[in-house]
Amino acid sequence: MTGDDRRLRPTECGYRKSHTVPGRKDEENGVVGEPFLRKIGWHPDQLVADANTNRFKFAPAAMANHFCLGSIFAWSVFNEPLTSLHGVLTPAASDWTLAETAPVFSLVMGGFVWGAIFGKYLDAWGPRACCLIGATGLGGGFGLVAMGSAFHSIPLLYTGGLVWGLCNGWAYVPPVATLLKWFPDRKGLASGMCIMGYGGGASLCTFGSYKLLRYFREAPEFIGAQSDVAIQNVDGKLFAETAGQLREVVVANSSSVASWADEGLVEGVYAVGTGSTGLVETMATLGSVYCLGMIACSFVYKLPPPGYSPTSNLPSTEKGNEKEVYITTHNVSPQVASRTPQFWLMYLGFGCAVTGSYGIISAGKTLMTDGFQSSLPMVVTAGFATSFVAAMSIANLSGRLFWTTVSDKLATMKGGDPFHGRKMAYSLMWGICPPMYLAVVWSVHECADNPTVLPLAVFTGSVMGIMASFGGTAAARPALCGDLFGLKHVGMLSARQLSVVLPAAMAGPRIVATMRESASYEAMQDLATKIDDEAFFKAFASGKDQLQLLMEQNTVTISRLMELVPPGTPDPTPFLYDNTMFVMAGIQTCAFLTNQFMQPVDPSKHEGAKVFENQHSGDESS
């Protein structure tokens, strides 16, 4: 055996120094749907590109696909219009609460579980068919959410989230797996180039949604100033008599009409059920555009030929006259991988790491306005809060590129098995987050005591750091999965790993919404004790003995109570998220600890391990 032959041979550690990548072999023969795909020319075997194809040409399509998928990260922009569909300017008694609408975001993000359920089809059907299914789910989901909003139907709204989630289950992994096969030597870069689009999706969606909502919205009917309108309270709801009949109304204060100032709206009483937030038309428009974009991207993907070797593109170090790089060549079957401690440590760690991030993403705009609008009203306007959501998206995107690049660099610097460098990158990503959650709490309290832009800058920097870590966690995950279990089954194993997004996406927004709601109720009860009984009755046409009902009907809010309390009473709104941030810091710490226990998979679990041992012993005897 020559020296070169020995250099190309796998070692017990499961990686090698090589220019060659194992050829792709289709082991999914007989999977339902394959004959049809072959008939129309969409089978993976028919989507093979020439070996001389520039592999970077597929990255833009994969990134654009994920850009469409990532539109869900702009969800917090829809919180306000979703929770005031009837009241328009402020929530009416019949409007949904934040806790009721949050599950839509969770269902969309939880759609990754579809990839775990139908994992075998992701590889067998290939990127084109899977991404077309995802495009249908995305467009249909937007449409159903629009219909649910139009008919004010929670079941229809949740169905929209469920269908929307199909895009994550079917169209997230295939483009990533395709790029990983083109870049076996630079797995972090490959997954980062693709998944950075997912993180950046909210930047365009935030801007587009803001413009569309303002374009389609309609002002509600103005009844009159509150002092000129006789308001009655019936079962916690406010009514006013106009044209000889009682009509349900809402009372809009200065903060409620601030974003409508360009349309001449003023404080006062407005009729419920008139006007529009513009949400229905916005959702329908966005769904159509994103669906068509994903369909166009699906026709670009190609797979590398069997035995593909990216020789000219390998990141290398000079050793003599040869260029060498470590490439993972071992593979662990999905059945074996699912029973290893590494698989479940990854699963738990990923779930804990993203739980807090999903909570922040689901309430990003609300988090900013609640925390700083009362302290810095001239700075934190509605437009500023919307820009903050876009900035979160950019941080998410940047983290996906930055941390995957760092993970590749560390994998190369460490030498040997690239897993060790990847593990170090995750230790850095997850270790910086707990202090940042605590910094969020500090900055809000500091700004309440000392209203300057410095605490706002600390808050913004901390949230952006959390978003960057979240982006890096998601983008480098397929690379870590490839390091541990090999590239052969990376699509199926990544899809199974991503199923943890469902509980994480349910828990994060739920924790934020329920803890905020609980803190709001406690704050309102405390504020009510500081208000004169006569003033309270004049404002709400009911006594304090009905406070619980008034809160449940959205008649009493913190902002309206703050208009009645004695001057100098602190506004409790900025502190509604304190306990939430402490909980998130603890969950993130658990993620950090799981990574510390991670080790490479035992070589005995590699596919063909016994065959290799026999060959190796034979080589030594010769």
Coordinates of C-alpha atoms in Angstrom, one line a residue:
M1 CA 0.0 0.0 0.0
T2 CA 1.4 3.4 -1.0
G3 CA 1.7 6.4 1.3
D4 CA -1.0 8.2 -0.6
D5 CA -3.4 5.2 -0.2
R6 CA -2.8 5.3 3.5
R7 CA -3.5 9.0 3.6
L8 CA -6.9 8.6 1.9
R9 CA -8.0 5.7 4.2
P10 CA -10.6 6.4 7.0
T11 CA -9.3 6.2 10.5
E12 CA -11.0 5.0 13.7
C13 CA -11.9 8.6 14.5
G14 CA -14.2 8.7 11.5
Y15 CA -12.6 11.5 9.5
R16 CA -9.9 11.6 6.9
K17 CA -7.6 13.9 5.0
S18 CA -8.8 13.7 1.5
H19 CA -10.0 15.4 -1.7
T20 CA -12.7 12.8 -2.3
V21 CA -16.3 12.8 -1.1
P22 CA -18.2 9.5 -1.0
G23 CA -20.6 9.3 -3.8
R24 CA -24.3 9.6 -3.2
K25 CA -26.2 6.4 -3.4
D26 CA -30.0 6.3 -3.5
E27 CA -31.2 3.8 -0.9
E28 CA -34.8 4.9 -1.0
N29 CA -36.0 2.8 -4.0
G30 CA -39.6 2.0 -3.8
V31 CA -40.7 5.1 -1.8
V32 CA -44.2 6.3 -2.7
G33 CA -44.1 9.0 -5.3
E34 CA -40.8 8.2 -6.9
P35 CA -42.1 6.7 -10.1
F36 CA -44.2 9.9 -10.7
L37 CA -41.2 12.1 -10.0
R38 CA -39.1 10.1 -12.5
K39 CA -41.9 10.5 -15.1
I40 CA -41.8 14.3 -14.8
G41 CA -38.0 14.5 -14.4
W42 CA -37.9 15.7 -10.8
H43 CA -36.4 12.7 -9.2
P44 CA -33.1 13.4 -7.4
D45 CA -31.2 11.1 -9.8
Q46 CA -32.4 13.4 -12.6
L47 CA -31.3 16.6 -10.9
V48 CA -27.6 15.8 -11.0
A49 CA -25.3 18.6 -12.2
D50 CA -22.0 18.4 -14.1
A51 CA -18.9 17.9 -11.9
N52 CA -17.5 21.2 -13.3
T53 CA -20.5 23.2 -12.1
N54 CA -19.7 26.1 -9.9
R55 CA -21.1 25.0 -6.6
F56 CA -21.7 28.6 -5.4
K57 CA -24.4 29.1 -8.0
F58 CA -26.9 27.2 -5.9
A59 CA -26.4 29.2 -2.7
P60 CA -28.5 32.3 -3.9
A61 CA -31.6 30.1 -4.6
A62 CA -31.3 28.3 -1.3
M63 CA -30.9 31.6 0.5
A64 CA -33.9 33.1 -1.3
N65 CA -36.0 30.1 -0.4
H66 CA -35.1 30.5 3.2
F67 CA -35.7 34.2 3.0
C68 CA -39.3 33.4 2.2
L69 CA -39.6 30.8 5.0
G70 CA -38.1 33.3 7.5
S71 CA -41.0 35.8 7.0
I72 CA -42.5 34.2 10.1
F73 CA -39.9 36.0 12.2
A74 CA -41.7 39.3 11.5
W75 CA -44.7 37.9 13.4
S76 CA -44.6 40.5 16.2
V77 CA -45.5 43.2 13.7
F78 CA -48.9 41.4 13.4
N79 CA -49.5 41.3 17.2
E80 CA -51.2 44.7 17.4
P81 CA -53.5 44.4 14.4
L82 CA -54.4 40.8 15.3
T83 CA -55.4 41.8 18.8
S84 CA -57.5 44.8 17.7
L85 CA -59.3 43.6 14.6
H86 CA -62.7 44.9 16.0
G87 CA -61.5 47.8 18.0
V88 CA -58.9 48.8 15.4
L89 CA -57.3 51.6 17.5
T90 CA -57.3 49.6 20.7
P91 CA -58.6 46.1 21.6
A92 CA -62.3 45.7 21.9
A93 CA -63.9 43.3 24.4
S94 CA -64.4 40.6 21.6
D95 CA -60.8 40.9 20.3
W96 CA -58.2 38.2 20.9
T97 CA -55.5 38.5 23.5
L98 CA -51.8 38.1 22.8
A99 CA -51.9 34.7 24.5
E100 CA -54.7 33.6 22.1
T101 CA -52.8 34.6 18.9
A102 CA -49.3 33.4 20.0
P103 CA -50.0 29.7 19.2
V104 CA -50.1 30.7 15.5
F105 CA -46.4 31.6 15.6
S106 CA -45.8 28.4 17.6
L107 CA -47.6 26.2 15.0
V108 CA -45.7 27.7 12.1
M109 CA -42.3 27.2 13.9
G110 CA -43.5 23.8 15.1
G111 CA -44.0 22.8 11.5
F112 CA -40.5 21.4 11.5
V113 CA -42.1 18.3 13.0
W114 CA -43.5 17.5 9.6
G115 CA -39.9 17.0 8.4
A116 CA -39.4 14.5 11.2
I117 CA -42.6 12.6 10.4
F118 CA -41.9 12.5 6.6
G119 CA -38.1 12.5 6.9
K120 CA -37.5 9.7 4.5
Y121 CA -39.3 11.6 1.7
L122 CA -37.0 14.6 2.0
D123 CA -34.1 12.6 0.5
A124 CA -36.1 10.3 -1.7
W125 CA -38.1 13.1 -3.4
G126 CA -35.3 15.6 -3.5
P127 CA -35.2 19.4 -3.1
R128 CA -37.5 20.4 -6.0
A129 CA -40.6 18.4 -5.1
C130 CA -40.2 19.1 -1.3
C131 CA -39.8 22.8 -1.8
L132 CA -42.8 23.0 -4.0
I133 CA -44.8 21.3 -1.2
G134 CA -43.4 23.9 1.2
A135 CA -44.3 26.7 -1.2
T136 CA -47.9 25.5 -1.3
G137 CA -48.0 25.3 2.5
L138 CA -46.6 28.8 2.9
G139 CA -49.1 30.4 0.5
G140 CA -52.0 28.4 1.9
G141 CA -51.0 29.3 5.5
F142 CA -50.9 33.0 4.8
G143 CA -54.3 32.7 3.1
L144 CA -55.9 30.8 5.9
V145 CA -54.6 33.2 8.5
A146 CA -56.1 36.0 6.4
M147 CA -59.5 34.1 6.3
G148 CA -59.3 33.4 10.1
S149 CA -58.8 37.1 10.7
A150 CA -61.6 38.1 8.3
F151 CA -64.1 35.8 10.0
H152 CA -62.5 36.2 13.4
S153 CA -62.3 32.5 13.8
I154 CA -59.6 31.1 16.1
P155 CA -59.9 27.5 14.7
L156 CA -59.4 28.8 11.2
L157 CA -56.5 31.0 12.4
Y158 CA -54.8 28.0 14.0
T159 CA -55.4 25.9 10.9
G160 CA -53.6 28.5 9.0
G161 CA -50.6 28.2 11.4
L162 CA -50.7 24.4 11.0
V163 CA -50.7 24.6 7.1
W164 CA -48.1 27.4 7.1
G165 CA -45.8 25.2 9.2
L166 CA -45.7 22.7 6.3
C167 CA -43.1 25.0 4.6
N168 CA -40.7 24.5 7.5
G169 CA -41.1 20.8 7.6
W170 CA -40.8 20.3 3.8
A171 CA -38.7 23.2 2.5
Y172 CA -36.2 24.0 5.2
V173 CA -33.9 20.9 5.2
P174 CA -33.6 19.9 1.5
P175 CA -31.8 23.1 0.4
V176 CA -29.5 22.8 3.3
A177 CA -28.7 19.2 2.7
T178 CA -28.1 20.0 -1.0
L179 CA -25.5 22.6 -0.1
L180 CA -23.9 20.3 2.4
K181 CA -23.3 17.8 -0.3
W182 CA -21.8 20.5 -2.5
F183 CA -19.6 21.7 0.4
P184 CA -18.5 18.6 2.5
D185 CA -15.3 20.5 3.3
R186 CA -17.0 23.6 4.5
K187 CA -20.1 22.4 6.2
G188 CA -20.5 25.5 8.4
L189 CA -20.3 27.8 5.4
A190 CA -22.7 25.7 3.4
S191 CA -25.4 25.7 6.1
G192 CA -24.7 29.3 7.0
M193 CA -25.1 30.6 3.4
C194 CA -28.5 28.9 3.2
I195 CA -29.9 29.4 6.6
M196 CA -28.8 33.0 6.9
G197 CA -31.7 33.7 4.5
Y198 CA -34.1 32.2 7.1
G199 CA -32.8 34.6 9.7
G200 CA -33.0 37.6 7.4
G201 CA -36.5 36.9 6.1
A202 CA -38.1 39.2 8.7
S203 CA -36.2 42.2 7.5
L204 CA -38.0 42.4 4.2
C205 CA -41.3 41.1 5.7
T206 CA -41.2 43.7 8.4
F207 CA -40.8 46.6 6.0
G208 CA -43.3 45.2 3.6
S209 CA -45.9 44.4 6.3
Y210 CA -45.6 47.9 7.8
K211 CA -46.2 49.5 4.4
L212 CA -49.0 47.2 3.5
L213 CA -50.8 47.5 6.8
R214 CA -50.7 51.3 6.5
Y215 CA -51.9 51.1 2.9
F216 CA -54.9 48.8 3.5
R217 CA -56.0 50.1 6.9
E218 CA -59.2 52.2 7.4
A219 CA -60.0 54.5 10.3
P220 CA -63.0 53.5 12.5
E221 CA -66.0 55.7 12.9
F222 CA -65.5 58.6 15.4
I223 CA -68.4 59.0 17.9
G224 CA -67.1 62.0 19.8
A225 CA -64.9 63.1 22.7
Q226 CA -65.2 61.0 25.8
S227 CA -66.5 64.0 27.8
D228 CA -69.3 64.5 25.2
V229 CA -70.5 60.9 25.0
A230 CA -72.6 59.1 27.6
I231 CA -71.0 55.7 28.0
Q232 CA -72.7 52.7 29.6
N233 CA -71.1 49.6 30.9
V234 CA -72.9 46.3 30.1
D235 CA -71.2 43.1 31.3
G236 CA -67.8 44.8 31.2
K237 CA -68.2 46.2 27.7
L238 CA -68.6 49.9 26.8
F239 CA -71.6 51.1 24.9
A240 CA -72.8 54.5 23.6
E241 CA -76.1 55.5 22.3
T242 CA -76.0 56.9 18.7
A243 CA -79.0 57.4 16.4
G244 CA -81.3 55.9 18.9
Q245 CA -79.4 52.6 19.4
L246 CA -76.7 51.3 21.6
R247 CA -73.4 50.6 19.9
E248 CA -70.3 49.0 21.4
V249 CA -67.4 51.4 21.5
V250 CA -63.8 51.7 22.6
V251 CA -62.1 54.7 24.2
A252 CA -58.8 55.6 22.4
N253 CA -56.2 57.6 24.3
S254 CA -53.2 59.5 22.9
S255 CA -51.0 56.4 22.6
S256 CA -53.7 54.5 20.7
V257 CA -54.1 57.2 18.0
A258 CA -50.4 58.2 17.8
S259 CA -49.7 56.1 14.7
W260 CA -52.9 57.5 13.1
A261 CA -52.0 61.1 13.5
D262 CA -51.3 61.5 9.8
E263 CA -55.0 60.6 9.2
G264 CA -56.3 63.2 11.7
L265 CA -57.5 60.8 14.3
V266 CA -57.8 62.2 17.9
E267 CA -58.5 60.9 21.3
G268 CA -62.1 59.9 21.9
V269 CA -64.8 57.3 21.5
Y270 CA -64.9 55.1 18.4
A271 CA -67.4 52.5 17.2
V272 CA -66.4 48.9 17.4
G273 CA -66.6 46.9 14.1
T274 CA -65.9 49.9 11.9
G275 CA -62.7 50.5 10.0
S276 CA -59.9 48.0 9.4
T277 CA -56.4 47.2 10.6
G278 CA -55.5 46.1 7.0
L279 CA -54.3 42.7 8.3
V280 CA -56.5 40.5 6.0
E281 CA -55.3 42.2 2.7
T282 CA -51.7 42.3 4.0
M283 CA -51.6 38.6 4.7
A284 CA -53.1 37.6 1.4
T285 CA -50.6 39.8 -0.5
L286 CA -47.6 38.5 1.3
G287 CA -48.7 34.9 0.9
S288 CA -49.0 35.2 -2.8
V289 CA -45.6 36.9 -3.3
Y290 CA -43.7 34.4 -1.1
C291 CA -45.3 31.4 -2.6
L292 CA -44.3 32.5 -6.1
G293 CA -40.8 33.2 -4.9
M294 CA -40.3 29.7 -3.5
I295 CA -41.7 28.1 -6.6
A296 CA -39.1 29.9 -8.7
C297 CA -36.3 28.9 -6.3
S298 CA -37.3 25.2 -6.4
F299 CA -36.4 24.9 -10.1
V300 CA -32.8 26.0 -9.6
Y301 CA -31.6 23.2 -7.3
K302 CA -29.2 20.5 -8.6
L303 CA -27.3 17.7 -6.8
P304 CA -23.6 16.9 -7.1
P305 CA -22.6 13.8 -9.2
P306 CA -21.5 10.6 -7.4
G307 CA -17.9 10.8 -6.3
Y308 CA -18.0 14.6 -6.5
S309 CA -14.7 16.2 -5.2
P310 CA -14.5 19.9 -4.5
T311 CA -10.7 19.8 -5.0
S312 CA -10.1 23.3 -6.1
N313 CA -12.2 24.8 -3.3
L314 CA -10.9 23.1 -0.3
P315 CA -9.8 25.3 2.6
S316 CA -6.3 24.0 3.1
T317 CA -3.0 24.1 4.9
E318 CA 0.3 23.5 3.3
K319 CA 2.0 20.3 4.3
G320 CA 4.9 19.6 2.0
N321 CA 3.6 19.9 -1.5
E322 CA 0.1 18.7 -0.7
K323 CA -3.0 20.4 0.5
E324 CA -4.8 18.5 3.3
V325 CA -8.1 19.0 5.0
Y326 CA -10.1 16.9 7.4
I327 CA -13.5 15.7 6.1
T328 CA -15.9 13.6 8.0
T329 CA -16.3 10.3 6.2
H330 CA -18.0 8.1 8.7
N331 CA -21.8 7.7 8.7
V332 CA -24.2 6.6 11.4
S333 CA -27.5 5.2 10.4
P334 CA -30.6 7.1 11.5
Q335 CA -31.8 4.1 13.6
V336 CA -28.5 3.9 15.5
A337 CA -28.0 7.7 15.7
S338 CA -31.4 8.1 17.3
R339 CA -30.3 5.9 20.2
T340 CA -27.1 7.7 20.9
P341 CA -26.6 10.1 23.9
Q342 CA -25.2 12.6 21.4
F343 CA -28.5 12.8 19.4
W344 CA -30.6 13.5 22.6
L345 CA -28.0 16.0 24.0
M346 CA -28.2 17.8 20.7
Y347 CA -32.0 17.6 20.8
L348 CA -32.3 18.9 24.4
G349 CA -29.6 21.6 23.9
F350 CA -31.1 23.0 20.7
G351 CA -34.6 23.0 22.3
C352 CA -33.4 24.9 25.4
A353 CA -31.3 27.3 23.4
V354 CA -34.1 28.5 21.1
T355 CA -37.0 28.6 23.6
G356 CA -36.1 32.0 24.8
S357 CA -35.4 33.3 21.3
Y358 CA -38.8 32.2 20.0
G359 CA -40.4 34.0 22.9
I360 CA -38.5 37.3 22.1
I361 CA -39.2 36.9 18.3
S362 CA -43.0 36.4 19.0
A363 CA -43.2 39.6 21.0
G364 CA -40.2 41.7 19.7
K365 CA -42.1 44.9 18.8
T366 CA -44.3 44.7 22.0
L367 CA -41.2 44.1 24.1
M368 CA -39.6 47.3 22.8
T369 CA -42.7 49.5 23.1
D370 CA -43.6 48.1 26.6
G371 CA -40.1 48.6 27.8
F372 CA -39.2 52.0 26.6
Q373 CA -42.1 53.9 25.0
S374 CA -43.2 55.5 28.4
S375 CA -39.6 56.4 29.3
L376 CA -38.4 57.6 25.9
P377 CA -41.6 58.5 23.9
M378 CA -39.8 60.8 21.5
V379 CA -37.3 58.0 20.5
V380 CA -39.3 54.8 20.7
T381 CA -42.1 55.5 18.2
A382 CA -44.1 53.0 16.3
G383 CA -41.7 53.3 13.4
F384 CA -38.7 52.8 15.7
A385 CA -40.3 49.7 17.2
T386 CA -40.9 48.3 13.7
S387 CA -37.3 49.0 12.7
F388 CA -36.2 47.2 15.9
V389 CA -38.0 44.0 14.6
A390 CA -36.1 44.4 11.3
A391 CA -32.8 44.8 13.2
M392 CA -33.6 41.6 15.1
S393 CA -33.8 39.9 11.7
I394 CA -30.5 41.3 10.5
A395 CA -28.9 40.2 13.8
N396 CA -30.4 36.7 13.2
L397 CA -29.0 36.7 9.7
S398 CA -25.6 38.0 10.7
G399 CA -25.3 35.4 13.5
R400 CA -26.0 32.6 11.0
L401 CA -23.1 33.7 8.8
F402 CA -20.7 34.8 11.6
W403 CA -21.1 31.8 13.9
T404 CA -20.9 29.2 11.1
T405 CA -17.7 30.8 9.9
V406 CA -16.3 30.8 13.4
S407 CA -17.3 27.1 13.7
D408 CA -15.5 26.3 10.5
K409 CA -12.4 28.2 11.6
L410 CA -12.3 26.5 15.0
A411 CA -12.8 23.1 13.4
T412 CA -9.8 23.7 11.2
M413 CA -7.6 25.3 13.9
K414 CA -8.3 22.4 16.4
G415 CA -7.2 19.8 13.8
G416 CA -8.4 16.2 13.7
D417 CA -12.1 15.6 14.1
P418 CA -13.9 18.9 13.2
F419 CA -16.5 18.1 15.9
H420 CA -14.2 19.6 18.6
G421 CA -14.0 23.0 17.0
R422 CA -17.8 23.0 16.4
K423 CA -18.4 22.2 20.0
M424 CA -16.2 25.1 21.1
A425 CA -18.3 27.4 18.9
Y426 CA -21.5 26.3 20.6
S427 CA -20.0 26.8 24.0
L428 CA -19.3 30.5 23.0
M429 CA -22.7 31.0 21.4
W430 CA -24.7 29.6 24.3
G431 CA -22.4 30.9 27.1
I432 CA -22.9 34.6 26.2
C433 CA -26.8 34.5 26.3
P434 CA -27.6 34.2 30.0
P435 CA -25.8 37.4 30.9
M436 CA -27.6 39.1 28.0
Y437 CA -31.1 38.1 29.3
L438 CA -30.1 39.6 32.6
A439 CA -28.9 42.8 30.8
V440 CA -32.3 43.2 29.3
V441 CA -33.8 43.4 32.7
W442 CA -31.2 45.8 33.9
S443 CA -31.5 48.1 31.0
V444 CA -35.3 48.5 31.3
H445 CA -35.0 49.3 35.1
E446 CA -32.1 51.7 34.5
C447 CA -34.1 53.6 31.8
A448 CA -37.1 53.9 34.0
D449 CA -34.9 55.6 36.7
N450 CA -32.6 57.5 34.3
P451 CA -34.3 58.0 30.8
T452 CA -31.3 58.1 28.5
V453 CA -30.4 56.3 25.3
L454 CA -27.6 54.3 27.0
P455 CA -29.9 51.7 28.6
L456 CA -31.8 51.5 25.3
A457 CA -28.5 50.8 23.6
V458 CA -27.7 48.1 26.1
F459 CA -31.1 46.6 25.7
T460 CA -30.8 46.6 21.9
G461 CA -27.3 45.2 21.9
S462 CA -28.4 42.4 24.3
V463 CA -31.4 41.4 22.2
M464 CA -29.3 41.5 19.0
G465 CA -26.7 39.3 20.7
I466 CA -29.4 36.8 21.7
M467 CA -30.8 36.8 18.1
A468 CA -27.3 36.3 16.6
S469 CA -26.7 33.4 18.9
F470 CA -30.1 32.0 17.9
G471 CA -29.2 32.3 14.2
G472 CA -25.8 30.7 14.7
T473 CA -27.4 27.8 16.7
A474 CA -29.8 27.1 13.8
A475 CA -27.3 27.6 11.0
A476 CA -24.4 25.5 12.4
R477 CA -26.7 22.7 13.6
P478 CA -26.6 20.7 10.3
A479 CA -22.8 21.0 10.3
L480 CA -22.6 19.6 13.9
C481 CA -25.0 16.9 12.9
G482 CA -22.8 16.1 9.9
D483 CA -19.7 16.0 12.2
L484 CA -21.3 13.6 14.6
F485 CA -23.3 11.3 12.2
G486 CA -21.9 11.9 8.7
L487 CA -23.4 13.5 5.6
K488 CA -25.1 10.4 4.2
H489 CA -28.2 10.8 6.4
V490 CA -27.8 14.4 7.4
G491 CA -31.1 15.4 5.8
M492 CA -33.2 12.9 7.7
L493 CA -31.3 13.4 11.0
S494 CA -31.5 17.2 10.8
A495 CA -35.2 17.0 10.2
R496 CA -35.6 14.7 13.2
Q497 CA -33.5 17.1 15.3
L498 CA -35.6 20.1 14.2
S499 CA -38.8 18.4 15.5
V500 CA -37.7 19.9 18.9
V501 CA -38.7 23.3 17.5
L502 CA -42.4 22.4 18.1
P503 CA -42.2 22.2 21.9
A504 CA -39.7 25.1 22.0
A505 CA -41.8 27.3 19.8
M506 CA -44.9 26.4 21.9
A507 CA -43.1 27.1 25.2
G508 CA -41.2 30.3 24.4
P509 CA -44.1 32.5 23.2
R510 CA -46.4 30.9 25.8
I511 CA -44.1 31.8 28.6
V512 CA -43.8 35.3 27.4
A513 CA -47.5 35.8 26.8
T514 CA -48.8 34.2 30.0
M515 CA -46.2 35.7 32.3
R516 CA -46.8 39.1 30.7
E517 CA -50.5 38.8 31.1
S518 CA -50.2 37.7 34.7
A519 CA -47.9 40.6 35.5
S520 CA -50.3 43.0 33.7
Y521 CA -53.2 41.8 35.9
E522 CA -51.2 42.3 39.0
A523 CA -50.1 45.7 37.9
M524 CA -53.7 46.8 37.1
Q525 CA -54.9 45.6 40.4
D526 CA -52.2 47.6 42.2
L527 CA -52.9 50.7 40.1
A528 CA -56.6 50.5 40.7
T529 CA -56.0 50.9 44.5
K530 CA -54.4 54.3 43.8
I531 CA -57.4 55.7 41.9
D532 CA -60.3 57.5 43.5
D533 CA -63.5 55.4 43.3
E534 CA -65.5 58.3 41.6
A535 CA -62.8 58.8 39.0
F536 CA -62.7 55.1 38.3
F537 CA -66.5 55.0 37.8
K538 CA -66.5 58.0 35.6
A539 CA -63.9 56.5 33.3
F540 CA -65.3 53.0 33.1
A541 CA -68.9 53.3 34.0
S542 CA -68.5 50.6 36.6
G543 CA -67.1 50.2 40.1
K544 CA -63.9 48.6 41.2
D545 CA -65.8 45.5 42.3
Q546 CA -66.1 44.7 38.6
L547 CA -62.3 45.1 38.0
Q548 CA -61.6 41.5 37.0
L549 CA -64.4 41.5 34.4
L550 CA -63.3 44.9 33.1
M551 CA -59.7 43.6 32.7
E552 CA -60.9 40.4 30.9
Q553 CA -63.0 42.5 28.5
N554 CA -60.0 44.8 27.6
T555 CA -62.0 47.8 29.0
V556 CA -59.4 48.5 31.7
T557 CA -55.8 48.6 30.6
I558 CA -52.6 49.8 32.2
S559 CA -52.4 52.8 29.8
R560 CA -55.9 54.0 30.7
L561 CA -55.3 53.5 34.4
M562 CA -52.1 55.6 34.2
E563 CA -54.3 58.5 33.1
L564 CA -56.2 58.3 36.4
V565 CA -53.5 57.6 39.0
P566 CA -51.8 60.4 41.0
P567 CA -48.9 62.2 39.3
G568 CA -45.6 60.6 39.8
T569 CA -47.0 57.0 40.0
P570 CA -44.4 54.7 38.2
D571 CA -45.7 53.0 35.0
P572 CA -45.4 49.3 35.6
T573 CA -45.5 48.5 31.8
P574 CA -41.7 48.3 31.3
F575 CA -41.3 45.7 34.1
L576 CA -43.8 43.2 32.8
Y577 CA -41.1 40.9 31.3
D578 CA -38.7 40.7 34.3
N579 CA -39.7 37.2 35.5
T580 CA -39.8 36.0 31.8
M581 CA -36.1 37.1 31.3
F582 CA -35.0 35.3 34.5
V583 CA -36.7 32.1 33.3
M584 CA -35.1 32.4 29.9
A585 CA -31.7 32.9 31.3
G586 CA -32.1 29.7 33.3
I587 CA -33.3 27.7 30.3
Q588 CA -30.3 29.0 28.2
T589 CA -27.9 27.9 30.9
C590 CA -29.3 24.3 30.6
A591 CA -28.5 24.5 26.9
F592 CA -24.9 25.5 27.7
L593 CA -24.5 22.5 30.1
T594 CA -25.8 20.0 27.5
N595 CA -23.0 21.0 25.1
Q596 CA -20.3 20.4 27.8
F597 CA -21.3 16.7 27.9
M598 CA -21.1 16.2 24.1
Q599 CA -18.5 13.8 22.8
P600 CA -17.9 12.2 19.3
V601 CA -19.9 9.1 18.5
D602 CA -18.2 5.8 19.4
P603 CA -16.6 4.4 16.2
S604 CA -18.3 1.1 16.9
K605 CA -21.6 2.7 15.9
H606 CA -20.3 3.8 12.5
E607 CA -21.8 2.1 9.4
G608 CA -19.4 -0.7 8.3
A609 CA -17.4 -0.5 11.5
K610 CA -16.7 -4.3 11.6
V611 CA -15.7 -4.4 7.9
F612 CA -13.3 -1.6 8.5
E613 CA -11.7 -3.3 11.6
N614 CA -11.1 -6.4 9.5
Q615 CA -9.5 -4.4 6.7
H616 CA -7.4 -2.4 9.1
S617 CA -6.0 -5.5 10.9
G618 CA -5.2 -7.1 7.5
D619 CA -3.3 -4.0 6.5
E620 CA -1.2 -4.1 9.6
S621 CA -0.3 -7.8 9.2
S622 CA 0.8 -7.1 5.6

